[in-house]
GROMACS .gro file of C-alpha atoms in nm:
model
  126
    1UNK     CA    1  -2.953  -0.321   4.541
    2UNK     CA    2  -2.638  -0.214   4.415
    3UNK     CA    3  -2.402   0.058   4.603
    4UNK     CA    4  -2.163   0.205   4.357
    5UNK     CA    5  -1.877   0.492   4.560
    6UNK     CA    6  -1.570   0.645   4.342
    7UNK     CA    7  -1.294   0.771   4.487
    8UNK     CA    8  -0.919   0.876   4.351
    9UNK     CA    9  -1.007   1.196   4.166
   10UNK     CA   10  -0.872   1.539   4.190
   11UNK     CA   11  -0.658   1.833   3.996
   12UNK     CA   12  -0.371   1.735   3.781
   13UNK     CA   13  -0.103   1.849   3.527
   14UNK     CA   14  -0.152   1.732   3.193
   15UNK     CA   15   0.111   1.443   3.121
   16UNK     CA   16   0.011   1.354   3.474
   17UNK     CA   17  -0.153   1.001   3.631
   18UNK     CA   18  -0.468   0.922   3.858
   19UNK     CA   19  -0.614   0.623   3.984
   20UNK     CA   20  -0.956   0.620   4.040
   21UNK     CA   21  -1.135   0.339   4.245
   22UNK     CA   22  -1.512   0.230   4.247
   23UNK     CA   23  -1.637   0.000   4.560
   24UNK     CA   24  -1.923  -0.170   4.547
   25UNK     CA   25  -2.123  -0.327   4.787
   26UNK     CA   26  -2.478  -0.522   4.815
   27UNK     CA   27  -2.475  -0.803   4.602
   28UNK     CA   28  -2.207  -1.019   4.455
   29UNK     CA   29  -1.970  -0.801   4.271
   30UNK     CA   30  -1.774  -1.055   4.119
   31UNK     CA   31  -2.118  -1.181   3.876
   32UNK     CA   32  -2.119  -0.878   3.668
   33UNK     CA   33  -1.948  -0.647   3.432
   34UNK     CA   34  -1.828  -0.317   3.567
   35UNK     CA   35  -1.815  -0.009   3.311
   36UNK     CA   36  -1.680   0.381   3.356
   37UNK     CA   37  -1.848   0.637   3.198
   38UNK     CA   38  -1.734   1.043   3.208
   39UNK     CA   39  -1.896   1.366   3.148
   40UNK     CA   40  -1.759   1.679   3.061
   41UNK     CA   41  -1.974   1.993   3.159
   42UNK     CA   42  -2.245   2.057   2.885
   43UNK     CA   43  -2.157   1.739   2.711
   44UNK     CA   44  -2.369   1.428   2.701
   45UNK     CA   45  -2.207   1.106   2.934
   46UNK     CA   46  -1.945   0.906   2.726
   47UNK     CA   47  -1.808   0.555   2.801
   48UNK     CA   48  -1.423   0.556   2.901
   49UNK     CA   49  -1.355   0.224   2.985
   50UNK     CA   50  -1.554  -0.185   3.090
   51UNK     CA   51  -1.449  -0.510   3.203
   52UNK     CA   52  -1.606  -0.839   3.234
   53UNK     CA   53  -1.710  -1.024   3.566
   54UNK     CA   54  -1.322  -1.249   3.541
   55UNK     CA   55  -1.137  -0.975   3.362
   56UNK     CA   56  -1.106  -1.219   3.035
   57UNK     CA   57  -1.272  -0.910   2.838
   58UNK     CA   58  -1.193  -0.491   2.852
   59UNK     CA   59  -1.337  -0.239   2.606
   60UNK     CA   60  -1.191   0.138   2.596
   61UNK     CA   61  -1.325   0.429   2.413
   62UNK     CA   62  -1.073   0.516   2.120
   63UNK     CA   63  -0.977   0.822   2.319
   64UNK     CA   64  -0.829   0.677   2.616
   65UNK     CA   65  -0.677   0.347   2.426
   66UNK     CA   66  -0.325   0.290   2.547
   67UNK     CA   67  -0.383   0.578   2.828
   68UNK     CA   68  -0.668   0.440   3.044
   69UNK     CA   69  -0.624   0.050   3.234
   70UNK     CA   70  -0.950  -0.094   3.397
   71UNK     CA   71  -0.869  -0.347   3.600
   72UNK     CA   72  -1.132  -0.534   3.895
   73UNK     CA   73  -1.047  -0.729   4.246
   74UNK     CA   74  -1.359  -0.928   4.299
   75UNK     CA   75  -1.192  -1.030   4.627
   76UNK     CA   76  -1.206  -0.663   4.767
   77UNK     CA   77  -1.564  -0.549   4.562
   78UNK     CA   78  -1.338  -0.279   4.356
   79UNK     CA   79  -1.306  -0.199   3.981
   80UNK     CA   80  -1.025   0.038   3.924
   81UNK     CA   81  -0.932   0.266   3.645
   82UNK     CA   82  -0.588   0.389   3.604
   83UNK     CA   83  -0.545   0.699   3.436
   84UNK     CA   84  -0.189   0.814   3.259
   85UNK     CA   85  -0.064   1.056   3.011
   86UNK     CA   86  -0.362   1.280   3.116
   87UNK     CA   87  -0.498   1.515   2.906
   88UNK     CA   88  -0.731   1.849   2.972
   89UNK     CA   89  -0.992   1.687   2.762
   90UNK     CA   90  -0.989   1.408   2.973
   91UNK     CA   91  -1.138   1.661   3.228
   92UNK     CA   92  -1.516   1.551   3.330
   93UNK     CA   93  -1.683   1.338   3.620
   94UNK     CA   94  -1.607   0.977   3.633
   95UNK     CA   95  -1.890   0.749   3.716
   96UNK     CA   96  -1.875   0.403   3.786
   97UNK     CA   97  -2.153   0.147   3.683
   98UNK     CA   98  -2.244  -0.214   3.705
   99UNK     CA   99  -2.458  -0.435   3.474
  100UNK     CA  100  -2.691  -0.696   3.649
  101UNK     CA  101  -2.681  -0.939   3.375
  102UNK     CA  102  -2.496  -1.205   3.479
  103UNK     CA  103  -2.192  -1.309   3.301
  104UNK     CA  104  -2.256  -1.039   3.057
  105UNK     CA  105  -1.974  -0.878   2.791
  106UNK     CA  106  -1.881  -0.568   2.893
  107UNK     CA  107  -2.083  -0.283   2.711
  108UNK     CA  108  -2.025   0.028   2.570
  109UNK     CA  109  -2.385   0.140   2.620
  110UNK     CA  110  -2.474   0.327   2.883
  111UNK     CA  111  -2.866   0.182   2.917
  112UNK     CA  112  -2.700  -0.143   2.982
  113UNK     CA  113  -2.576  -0.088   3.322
  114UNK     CA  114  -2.874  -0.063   3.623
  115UNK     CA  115  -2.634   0.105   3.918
  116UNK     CA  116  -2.430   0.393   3.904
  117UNK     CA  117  -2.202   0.581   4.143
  118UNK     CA  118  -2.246   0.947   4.207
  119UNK     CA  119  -1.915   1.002   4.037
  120UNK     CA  120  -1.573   1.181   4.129
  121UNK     CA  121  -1.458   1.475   3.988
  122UNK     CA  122  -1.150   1.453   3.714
  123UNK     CA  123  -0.925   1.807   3.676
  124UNK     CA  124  -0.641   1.801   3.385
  125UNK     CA  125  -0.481   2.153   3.364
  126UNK     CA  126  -0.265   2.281   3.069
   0.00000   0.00000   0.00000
């Protein structure tokens, strides 16, 4: 078993920065990839951002490229994701999510990862 918390989101001003933070605890973080995922009220869940198990590989969604940094501390169980030049369509929940297979590539597909977090709540305002 996998537990997956968020934390770091809230209301901001477009232009503006967050950092969100996922901990994870329950089995050795540092063996798998890490993704985040977002989901906008009546919309279906969208990847944002994943990283490998040593950081040697990140993926982004073409939306966030340049914006959005994932970045992971295997020493302290957290994947990060820092958030600038905010946007209101960056508005959704942010989950958190972690693929089992060891030493995997980080993927863009959402049926890949086998934990999730129960997500924390993004706010851009124009």
């Amino acid at each position: 078993q996998v537990q997956l918390v968020e934390s770091g989101g809230g209301l901001v001003q477009t232009g503006g920065s967050l950092r969100l933070s996922c901990a994870a605890s329950g089995r050795t973080f540092s063996l798998y990839a890490m993704g985040w995922f977002r989901q906008a009220p009546g919309l279906e869940r969208e990847f944002v951002a994943a990283i490998s198990w040593r950081s040697w590989n990140t993926k982004y969604a073409d939306s966030v490229k340049g914006r959005f940094t994932i970045e992971r501390d295997n020493a302290k169980n957290t994947v990060y994701l820092q958030m600038n030049s905010l946007k209101p369509e960056d508005t959704a929940i942010y989950y958190c999510a972690a693929d089992m297979s060891p030493g995997s590539n980080p993927s863009l597909r959402a049926l890949q990862y086998d934990y999730w977090g129960q997500g924390t709540q993004v706010t851009v305002s124009s």
